[in-house]
Coordinates of C-alpha atoms in Angstrom, one line a residue:
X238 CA 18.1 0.8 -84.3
X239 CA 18.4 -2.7 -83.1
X240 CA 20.0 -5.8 -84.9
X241 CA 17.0 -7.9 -86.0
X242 CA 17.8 -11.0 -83.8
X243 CA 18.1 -9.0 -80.2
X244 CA 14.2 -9.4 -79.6
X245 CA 14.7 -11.6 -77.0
X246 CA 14.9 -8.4 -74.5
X247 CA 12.3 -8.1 -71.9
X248 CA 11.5 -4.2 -72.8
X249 CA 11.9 -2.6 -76.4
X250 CA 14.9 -0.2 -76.4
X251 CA 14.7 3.7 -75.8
X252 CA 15.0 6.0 -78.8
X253 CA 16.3 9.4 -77.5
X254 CA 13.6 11.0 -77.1
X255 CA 11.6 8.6 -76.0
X256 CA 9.4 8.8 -72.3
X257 CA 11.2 7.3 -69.1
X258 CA 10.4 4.0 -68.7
X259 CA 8.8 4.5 -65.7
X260 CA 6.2 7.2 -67.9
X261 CA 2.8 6.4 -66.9
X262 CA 1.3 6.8 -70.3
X263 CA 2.2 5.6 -73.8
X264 CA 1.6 7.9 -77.2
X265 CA 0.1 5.8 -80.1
X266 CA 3.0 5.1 -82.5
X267 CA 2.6 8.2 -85.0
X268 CA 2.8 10.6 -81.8
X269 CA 5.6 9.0 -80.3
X270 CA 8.1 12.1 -79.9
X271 CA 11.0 12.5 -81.8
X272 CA 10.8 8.8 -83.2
X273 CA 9.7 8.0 -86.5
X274 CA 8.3 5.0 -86.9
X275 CA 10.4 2.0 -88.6
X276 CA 10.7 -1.7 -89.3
X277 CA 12.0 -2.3 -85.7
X278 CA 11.4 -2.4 -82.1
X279 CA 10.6 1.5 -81.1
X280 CA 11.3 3.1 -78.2
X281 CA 8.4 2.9 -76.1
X282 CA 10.1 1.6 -72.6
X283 CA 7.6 -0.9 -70.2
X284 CA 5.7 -2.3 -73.6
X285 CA 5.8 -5.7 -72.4
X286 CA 5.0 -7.5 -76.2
X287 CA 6.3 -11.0 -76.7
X288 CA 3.7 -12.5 -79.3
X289 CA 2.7 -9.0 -81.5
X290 CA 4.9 -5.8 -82.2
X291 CA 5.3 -3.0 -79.8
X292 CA 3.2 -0.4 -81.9
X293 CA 0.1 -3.0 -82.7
X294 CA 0.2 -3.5 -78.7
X295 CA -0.1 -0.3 -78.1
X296 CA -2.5 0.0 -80.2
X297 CA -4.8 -2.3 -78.5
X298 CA -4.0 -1.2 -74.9
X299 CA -5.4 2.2 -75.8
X300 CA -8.6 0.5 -77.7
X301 CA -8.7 3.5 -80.3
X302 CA -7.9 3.4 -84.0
X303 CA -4.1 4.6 -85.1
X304 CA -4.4 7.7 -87.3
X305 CA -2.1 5.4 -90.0
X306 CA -5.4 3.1 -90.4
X307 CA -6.3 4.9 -93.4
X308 CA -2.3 4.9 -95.0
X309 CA -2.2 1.4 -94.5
X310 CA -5.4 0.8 -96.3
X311 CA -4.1 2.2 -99.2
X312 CA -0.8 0.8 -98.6
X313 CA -2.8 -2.9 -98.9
X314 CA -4.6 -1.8 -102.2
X315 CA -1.4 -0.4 -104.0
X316 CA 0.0 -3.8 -103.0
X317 CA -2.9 -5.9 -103.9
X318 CA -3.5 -7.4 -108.0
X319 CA -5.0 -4.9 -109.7
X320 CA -8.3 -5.8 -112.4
X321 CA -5.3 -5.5 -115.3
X322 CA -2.5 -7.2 -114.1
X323 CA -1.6 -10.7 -112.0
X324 CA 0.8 -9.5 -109.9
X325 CA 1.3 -6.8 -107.4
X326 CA 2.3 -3.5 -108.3
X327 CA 4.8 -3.5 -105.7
X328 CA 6.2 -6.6 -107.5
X329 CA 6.1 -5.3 -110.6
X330 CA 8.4 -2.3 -109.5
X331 CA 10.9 -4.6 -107.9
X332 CA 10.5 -8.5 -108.9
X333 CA 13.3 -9.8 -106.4
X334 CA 12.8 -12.7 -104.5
X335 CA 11.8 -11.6 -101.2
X336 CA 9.7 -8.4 -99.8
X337 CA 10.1 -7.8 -96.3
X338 CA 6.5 -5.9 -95.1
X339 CA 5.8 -4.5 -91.4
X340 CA 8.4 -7.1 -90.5
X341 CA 7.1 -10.5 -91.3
X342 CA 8.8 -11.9 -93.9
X343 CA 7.5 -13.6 -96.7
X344 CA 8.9 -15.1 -99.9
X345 CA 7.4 -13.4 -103.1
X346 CA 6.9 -17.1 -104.4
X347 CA 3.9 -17.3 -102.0
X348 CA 2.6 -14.1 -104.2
X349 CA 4.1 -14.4 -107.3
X350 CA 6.6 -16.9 -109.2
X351 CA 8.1 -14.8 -112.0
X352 CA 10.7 -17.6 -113.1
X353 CA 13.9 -16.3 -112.6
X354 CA 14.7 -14.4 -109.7
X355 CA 17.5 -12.5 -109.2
X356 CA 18.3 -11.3 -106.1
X357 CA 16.5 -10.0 -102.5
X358 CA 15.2 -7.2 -101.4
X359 CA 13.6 -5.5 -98.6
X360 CA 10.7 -3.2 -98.4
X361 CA 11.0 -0.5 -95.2
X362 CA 8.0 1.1 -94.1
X363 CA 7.9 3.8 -91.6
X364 CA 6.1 6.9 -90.8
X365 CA 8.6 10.1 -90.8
X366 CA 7.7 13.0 -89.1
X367 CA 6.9 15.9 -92.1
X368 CA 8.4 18.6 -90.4
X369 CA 12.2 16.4 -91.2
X370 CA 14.2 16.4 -94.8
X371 CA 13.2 12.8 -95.7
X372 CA 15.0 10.0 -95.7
X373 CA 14.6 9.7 -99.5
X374 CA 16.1 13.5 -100.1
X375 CA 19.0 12.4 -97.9
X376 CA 19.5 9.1 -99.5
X377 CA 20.0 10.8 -102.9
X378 CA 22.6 13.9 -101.4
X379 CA 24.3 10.6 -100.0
X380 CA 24.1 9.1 -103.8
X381 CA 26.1 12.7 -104.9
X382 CA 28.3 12.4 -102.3
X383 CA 29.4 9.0 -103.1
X384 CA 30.7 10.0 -106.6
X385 CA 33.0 11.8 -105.2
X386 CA 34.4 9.8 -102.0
X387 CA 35.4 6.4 -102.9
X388 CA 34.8 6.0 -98.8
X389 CA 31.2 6.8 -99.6
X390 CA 30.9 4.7 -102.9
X391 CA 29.4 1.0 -102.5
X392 CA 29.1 2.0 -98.8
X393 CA 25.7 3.7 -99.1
X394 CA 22.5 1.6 -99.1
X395 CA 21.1 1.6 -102.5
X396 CA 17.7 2.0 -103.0
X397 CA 15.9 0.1 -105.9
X398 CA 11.8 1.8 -105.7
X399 CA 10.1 4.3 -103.3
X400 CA 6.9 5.5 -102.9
X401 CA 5.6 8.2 -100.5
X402 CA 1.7 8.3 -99.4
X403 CA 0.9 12.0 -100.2
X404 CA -1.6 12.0 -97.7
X405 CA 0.1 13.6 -93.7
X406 CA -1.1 12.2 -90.5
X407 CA -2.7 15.4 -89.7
X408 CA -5.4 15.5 -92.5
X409 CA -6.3 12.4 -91.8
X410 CA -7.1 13.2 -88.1
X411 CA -9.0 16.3 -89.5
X412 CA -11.0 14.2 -91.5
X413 CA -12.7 12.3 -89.7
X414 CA -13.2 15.4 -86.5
X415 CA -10.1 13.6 -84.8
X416 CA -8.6 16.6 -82.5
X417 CA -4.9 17.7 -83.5
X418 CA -1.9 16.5 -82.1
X419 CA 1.8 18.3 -82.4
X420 CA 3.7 16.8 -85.2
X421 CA 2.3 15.5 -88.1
X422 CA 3.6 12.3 -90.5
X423 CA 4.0 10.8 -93.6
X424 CA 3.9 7.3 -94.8
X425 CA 7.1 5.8 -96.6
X426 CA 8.1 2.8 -98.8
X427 CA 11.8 2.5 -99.7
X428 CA 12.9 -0.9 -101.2
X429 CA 16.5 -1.4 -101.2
X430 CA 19.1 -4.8 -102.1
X431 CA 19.0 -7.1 -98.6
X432 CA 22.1 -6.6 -96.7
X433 CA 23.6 -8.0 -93.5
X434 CA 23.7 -7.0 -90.0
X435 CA 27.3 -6.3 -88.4
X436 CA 26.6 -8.9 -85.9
X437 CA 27.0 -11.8 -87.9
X438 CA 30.6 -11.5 -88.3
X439 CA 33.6 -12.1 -86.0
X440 CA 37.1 -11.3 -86.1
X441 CA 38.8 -9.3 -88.8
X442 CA 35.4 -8.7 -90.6
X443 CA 33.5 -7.2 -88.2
X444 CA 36.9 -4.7 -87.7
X445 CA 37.2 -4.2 -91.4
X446 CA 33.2 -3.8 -91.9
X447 CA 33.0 -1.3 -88.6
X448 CA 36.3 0.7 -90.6
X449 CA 34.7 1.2 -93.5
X450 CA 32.0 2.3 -92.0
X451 CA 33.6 4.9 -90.1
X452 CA 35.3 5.9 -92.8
X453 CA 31.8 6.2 -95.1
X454 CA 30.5 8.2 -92.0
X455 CA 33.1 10.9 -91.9
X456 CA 32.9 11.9 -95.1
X457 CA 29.1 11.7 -95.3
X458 CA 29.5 14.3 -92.1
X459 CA 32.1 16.7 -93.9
X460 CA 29.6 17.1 -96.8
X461 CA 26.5 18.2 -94.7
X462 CA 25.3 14.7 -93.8
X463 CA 24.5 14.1 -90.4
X464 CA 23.6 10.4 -89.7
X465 CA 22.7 10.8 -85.7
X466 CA 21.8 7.3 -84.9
X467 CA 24.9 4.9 -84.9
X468 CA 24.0 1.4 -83.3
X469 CA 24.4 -2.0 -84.3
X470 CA 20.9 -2.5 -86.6
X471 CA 22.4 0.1 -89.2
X472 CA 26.0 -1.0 -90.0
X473 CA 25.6 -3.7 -92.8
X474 CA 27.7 -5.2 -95.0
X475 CA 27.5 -7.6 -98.5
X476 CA 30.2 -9.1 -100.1
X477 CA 31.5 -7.7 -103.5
X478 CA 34.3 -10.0 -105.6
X479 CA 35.1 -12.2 -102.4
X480 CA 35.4 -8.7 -99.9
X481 CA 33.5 -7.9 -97.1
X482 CA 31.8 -4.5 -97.8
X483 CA 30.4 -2.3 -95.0
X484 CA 27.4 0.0 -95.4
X485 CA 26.4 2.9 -93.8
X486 CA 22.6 2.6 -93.1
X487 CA 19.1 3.8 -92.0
X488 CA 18.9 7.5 -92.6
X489 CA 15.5 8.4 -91.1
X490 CA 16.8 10.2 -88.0
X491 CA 19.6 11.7 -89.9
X492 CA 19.8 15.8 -91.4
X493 CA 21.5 18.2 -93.7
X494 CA 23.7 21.0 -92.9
X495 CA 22.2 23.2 -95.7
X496 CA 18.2 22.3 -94.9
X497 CA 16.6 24.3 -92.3
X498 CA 14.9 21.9 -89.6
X499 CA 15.1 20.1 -86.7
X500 CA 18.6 19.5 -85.8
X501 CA 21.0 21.1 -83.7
X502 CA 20.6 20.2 -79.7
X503 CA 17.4 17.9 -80.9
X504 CA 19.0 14.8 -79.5
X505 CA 18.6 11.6 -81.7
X506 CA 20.0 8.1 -81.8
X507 CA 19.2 4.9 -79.7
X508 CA 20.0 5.6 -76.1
X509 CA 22.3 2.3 -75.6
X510 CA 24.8 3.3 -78.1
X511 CA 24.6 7.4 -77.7
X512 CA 27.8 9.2 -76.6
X513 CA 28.2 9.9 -72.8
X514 CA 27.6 14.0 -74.0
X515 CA 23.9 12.9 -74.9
X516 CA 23.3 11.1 -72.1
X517 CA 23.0 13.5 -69.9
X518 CA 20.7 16.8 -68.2
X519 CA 22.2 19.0 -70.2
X520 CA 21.6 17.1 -73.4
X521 CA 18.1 16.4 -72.3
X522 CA 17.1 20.6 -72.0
X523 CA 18.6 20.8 -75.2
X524 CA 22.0 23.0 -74.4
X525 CA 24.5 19.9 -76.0
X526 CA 25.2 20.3 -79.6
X527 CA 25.0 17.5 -81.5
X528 CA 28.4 16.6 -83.4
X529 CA 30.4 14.8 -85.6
X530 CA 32.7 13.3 -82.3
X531 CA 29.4 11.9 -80.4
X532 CA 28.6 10.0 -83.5
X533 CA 32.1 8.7 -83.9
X534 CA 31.8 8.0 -79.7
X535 CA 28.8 5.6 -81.3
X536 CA 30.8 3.6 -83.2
X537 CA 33.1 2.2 -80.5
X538 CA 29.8 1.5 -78.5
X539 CA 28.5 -0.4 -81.1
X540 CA 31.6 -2.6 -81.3
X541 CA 31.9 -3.2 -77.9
X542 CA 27.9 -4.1 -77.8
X543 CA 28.8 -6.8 -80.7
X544 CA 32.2 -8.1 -79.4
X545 CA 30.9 -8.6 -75.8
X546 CA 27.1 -9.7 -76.6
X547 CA 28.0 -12.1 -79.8
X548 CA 29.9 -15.3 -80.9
X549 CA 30.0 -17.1 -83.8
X550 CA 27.4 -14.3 -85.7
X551 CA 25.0 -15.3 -82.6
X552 CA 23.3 -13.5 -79.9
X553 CA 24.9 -15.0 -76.5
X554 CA 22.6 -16.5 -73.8
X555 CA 20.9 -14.4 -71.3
X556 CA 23.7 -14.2 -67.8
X557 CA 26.1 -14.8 -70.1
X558 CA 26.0 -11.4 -72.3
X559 CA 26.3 -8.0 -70.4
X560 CA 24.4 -4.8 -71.2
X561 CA 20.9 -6.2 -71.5
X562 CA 19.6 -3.2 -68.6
X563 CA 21.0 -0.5 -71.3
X564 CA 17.7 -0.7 -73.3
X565 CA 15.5 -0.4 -70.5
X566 CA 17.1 2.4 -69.1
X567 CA 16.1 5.8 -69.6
X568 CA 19.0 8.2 -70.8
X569 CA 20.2 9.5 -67.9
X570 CA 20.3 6.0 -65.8
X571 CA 21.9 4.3 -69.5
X572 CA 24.6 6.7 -69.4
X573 CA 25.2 6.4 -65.4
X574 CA 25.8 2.7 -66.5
X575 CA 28.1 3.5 -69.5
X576 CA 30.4 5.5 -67.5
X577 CA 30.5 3.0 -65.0
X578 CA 31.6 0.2 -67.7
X579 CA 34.4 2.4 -68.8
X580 CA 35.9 3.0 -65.3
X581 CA 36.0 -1.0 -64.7
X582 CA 36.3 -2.1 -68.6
X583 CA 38.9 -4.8 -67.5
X584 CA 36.3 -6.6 -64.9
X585 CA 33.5 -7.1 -67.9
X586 CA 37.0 -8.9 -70.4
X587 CA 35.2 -12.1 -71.5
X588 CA 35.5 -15.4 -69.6
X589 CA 36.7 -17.4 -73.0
X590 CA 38.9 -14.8 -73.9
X591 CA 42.1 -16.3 -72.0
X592 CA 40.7 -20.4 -73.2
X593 CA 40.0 -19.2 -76.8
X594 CA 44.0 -18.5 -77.9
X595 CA 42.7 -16.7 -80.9
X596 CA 44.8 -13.9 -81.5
X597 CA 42.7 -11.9 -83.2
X598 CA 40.0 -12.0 -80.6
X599 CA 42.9 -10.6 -78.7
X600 CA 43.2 -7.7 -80.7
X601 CA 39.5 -7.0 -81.1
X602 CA 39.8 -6.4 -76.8
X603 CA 43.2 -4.4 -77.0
X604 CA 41.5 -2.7 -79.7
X605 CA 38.5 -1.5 -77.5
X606 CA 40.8 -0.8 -74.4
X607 CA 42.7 1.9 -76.8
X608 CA 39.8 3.2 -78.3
X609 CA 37.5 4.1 -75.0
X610 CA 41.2 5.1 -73.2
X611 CA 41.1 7.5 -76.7
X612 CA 37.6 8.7 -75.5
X613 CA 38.7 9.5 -71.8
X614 CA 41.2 11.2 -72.7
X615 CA 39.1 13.3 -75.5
X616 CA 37.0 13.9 -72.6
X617 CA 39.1 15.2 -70.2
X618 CA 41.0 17.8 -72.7
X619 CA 37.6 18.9 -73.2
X620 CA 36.7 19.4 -69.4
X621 CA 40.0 21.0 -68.6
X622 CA 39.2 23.3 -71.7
X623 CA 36.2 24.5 -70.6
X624 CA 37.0 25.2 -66.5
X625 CA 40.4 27.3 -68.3
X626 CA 37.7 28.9 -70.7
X627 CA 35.5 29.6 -67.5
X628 CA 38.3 31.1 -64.6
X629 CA 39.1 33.6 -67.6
X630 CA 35.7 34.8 -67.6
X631 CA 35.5 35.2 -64.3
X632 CA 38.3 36.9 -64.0
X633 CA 37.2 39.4 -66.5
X634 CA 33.8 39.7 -65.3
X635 CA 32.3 39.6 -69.2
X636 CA 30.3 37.1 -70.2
X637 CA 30.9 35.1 -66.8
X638 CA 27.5 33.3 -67.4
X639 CA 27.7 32.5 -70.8
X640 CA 28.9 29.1 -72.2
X641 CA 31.7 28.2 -74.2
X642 CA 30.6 27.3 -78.2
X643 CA 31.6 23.7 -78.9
X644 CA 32.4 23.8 -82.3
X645 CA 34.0 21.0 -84.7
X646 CA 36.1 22.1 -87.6
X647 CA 37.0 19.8 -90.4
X648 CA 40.5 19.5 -89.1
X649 CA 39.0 18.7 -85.5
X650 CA 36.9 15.8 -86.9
X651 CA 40.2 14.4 -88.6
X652 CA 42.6 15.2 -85.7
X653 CA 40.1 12.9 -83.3
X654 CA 39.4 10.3 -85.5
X655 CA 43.5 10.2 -86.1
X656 CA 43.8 9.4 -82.5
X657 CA 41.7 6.0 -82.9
X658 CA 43.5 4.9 -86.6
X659 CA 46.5 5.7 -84.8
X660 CA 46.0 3.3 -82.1
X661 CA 48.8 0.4 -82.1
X662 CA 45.6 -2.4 -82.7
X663 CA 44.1 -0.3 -85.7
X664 CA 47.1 0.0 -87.6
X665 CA 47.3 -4.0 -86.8
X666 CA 44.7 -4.9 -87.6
X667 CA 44.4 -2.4 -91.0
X668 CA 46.6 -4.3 -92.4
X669 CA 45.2 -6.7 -95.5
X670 CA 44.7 -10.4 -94.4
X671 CA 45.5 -13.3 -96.3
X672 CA 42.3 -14.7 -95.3
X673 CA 40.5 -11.8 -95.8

């Protein structure tokens, strides 16, 4: 997922499984594979859509009715005054201050003024595929998890009302004589408290935010929940007794170890910000596992994306930020450019680095140097393990075709994640600020 302000790019940015950007045709929305459908800018590379969404444009470049039509129709009645009441009934579950719908914003004082308001919320509604554990069953193993991790606890998006449509995709398509598709999907509402995006902070916070959650993450992973889609749009934060508090957010693409259904080598995540592992054939015919260190390779892509794109909480001028061809790119092409950032890091080291004399801006670079250094070297143990691994199978003749199983273990996930805390910068800058 995207941060909200980076709408600016020319193309909307691959999810993992989306088509090539060079595909020659375009799935409506609901059939897009491996994507459900959220409050953002979807994957559909070469939708050129300055002035509407990219799923309403495709929509009217195919000229034929979205099989969602009649979800959103009930959607608009459940939200519309009922003969017994003055305000909505989506109002009436959550009276905050602000509802955020199909991503136009709109202040619930245009709709309703209770008085006294107390706070903001925001309403996200998506289509997820009914074949996946839902984002609401994950969200409440994550709510058990967090009574037991203070890592997890506060760092979990809360949500305040849901609602699912009962209604699939698929009998709707039946009803009316539509022909089948493969997949089917279900209509969500999830209202949760308004957080912020990473991007808006600098500095110390956006380390101390990014930590936390990293920290949130891994033991969300260790208890059997697999987020799969670290990028910038779903690290948030909110401030709690004068502390910056990072959150852990947007579960929709995310599984559980102990449900039976798609995940595995399904490959998931926003293509930009996916580990090197993912990025590649292999990954796309489905022979990479997906695991808890290409998740935790996310997260130092993410920072780098926010320290080298952002100043000052705001998205930098086009030819002055890089990285803007990584969300047009297919996977493949993305992760030939990745791997060619991190074998000439030092040439992309910002221009006002060296003028700004901020120190901690020094850190935040030192910081990524040590952390993608961590990565190669990760990389290469790995490489070096597996052509060992392979000469003794050759050597025995057994199994000389067969591929080595890439498994994590708790103490691996901790071991790697070591490496980065251990870094000179990190222990820097974990220590408390003054300011902070």
């Amino acid at each position: 997922m995207f941060p909200a302000g980076e709408t600016d790019t020319s193309s909307t940015p691959p999810r993992a499984n989306a088509p090539a950007h060079h595909a020659s045709t375009i799935e409506s929305t609901p059939n897009n594979r491996g994507a459900p459908v959220v409050n953002e800018k979807i994957g559909l590379v070469g939708v050129q859509a300055k002035e509407v969404r990219p799923w309403i444009q495709r929509g009217i470049e195919q000229v034929k009715q979205c099989m969602a039509d009649a979800m959103l129709q009930a959607l608009l009645q459940r939200a519309s005054c009922a003969p017994d009441t003055k305000q909505p009934e989506l109002l009436q579950k959550c009276p905050m201050e602000v509802v955020t719908v199909c991503n136009v914003q709109a202040s619930a004082g245009d709709i309703y003024s209770p008085g006294v308001i107390q706070d903001w919320v925001v309403a996200k509604i998506f289509l997820g595929k009914a074949n996946r554990t839902s984002e609401l069953e994950i969200l409440k193993q994550v709510e058990e998890i967090a009574k037991l991790h203070d890592t997890v606890k506060d760092h979990s998006r809360e949500f305040l009302w849901h609602h699912t449509f009962t209604n699939a995709t698929s009998a709707i398509r039946e009803a009316p004589g539509v022909p089948p598709t493969t997949g089917s999907h279900v209509l969500y509402i999830l209202v949760f408290r308004k957080l912020h995006p990473i991007t808006k902070l600098q500095g110390k916070g956006l380390f101390d935010v990014w930590r936390q959650c990293i920290l949130c993450h891994l033991n969300l992973w260790k208890e059997g929940v697999y987020h799969q889609d670290i990028s910038p749009g779903n690290l948030m934060w909110y401030r709690k007794n004068g502390k910056l508090i990072g959150v852990l957010n947007d579960y929709d693409l995310s599984s559980l170890a102990n449900v039976v259904g798609p995940r595995g080598d399904e490959r998931t995540g926003t293509v930009p910000f996916m580990a090197l592992d993912l990025l590649s054939p292999k990954a796309e015919r489905g022979e990479v596992e997906y695991l808890y260190r290409h998740d935790l390779e996310s997260f130092m892509w993410v920072f780098a994306w926010v320290f080298f794109r952002y100043r000052q909480g705001v998205l930098l001028p086009r030819g002055l930020r890089p990285f803007d061809e990584w969300a047009t790119f297919d996977a493949i092409a993305c992760g030939e450019k990745k791997l060619f950032f991190l074998e000439n890091a030092f040439d992309y080291q910002p221009p006002d680095l060296r003028t700004s004399g901020s120190d901690i801006d020094w850190s935040l670079w030192e910081l990524l140097v040590e952390c993608f250094g961590v990565l190669d070297t990760a990389a290469y143990n790995r490489r070096s393990h597996v052509r060992r691994f392979r000469l003794v199978q050759q050597r025995s003749m057994e199994g000389a075709s067969e591929q080595t199983n890439d498994e994590e273990s708790v103490s691996d996930m901790d071991d790697l994640l070591g490496k980065f805390t251990g870094a000179r910068t990190w222990v820097k800058l974990s220590n408390p600020s003054p300011s902070q």
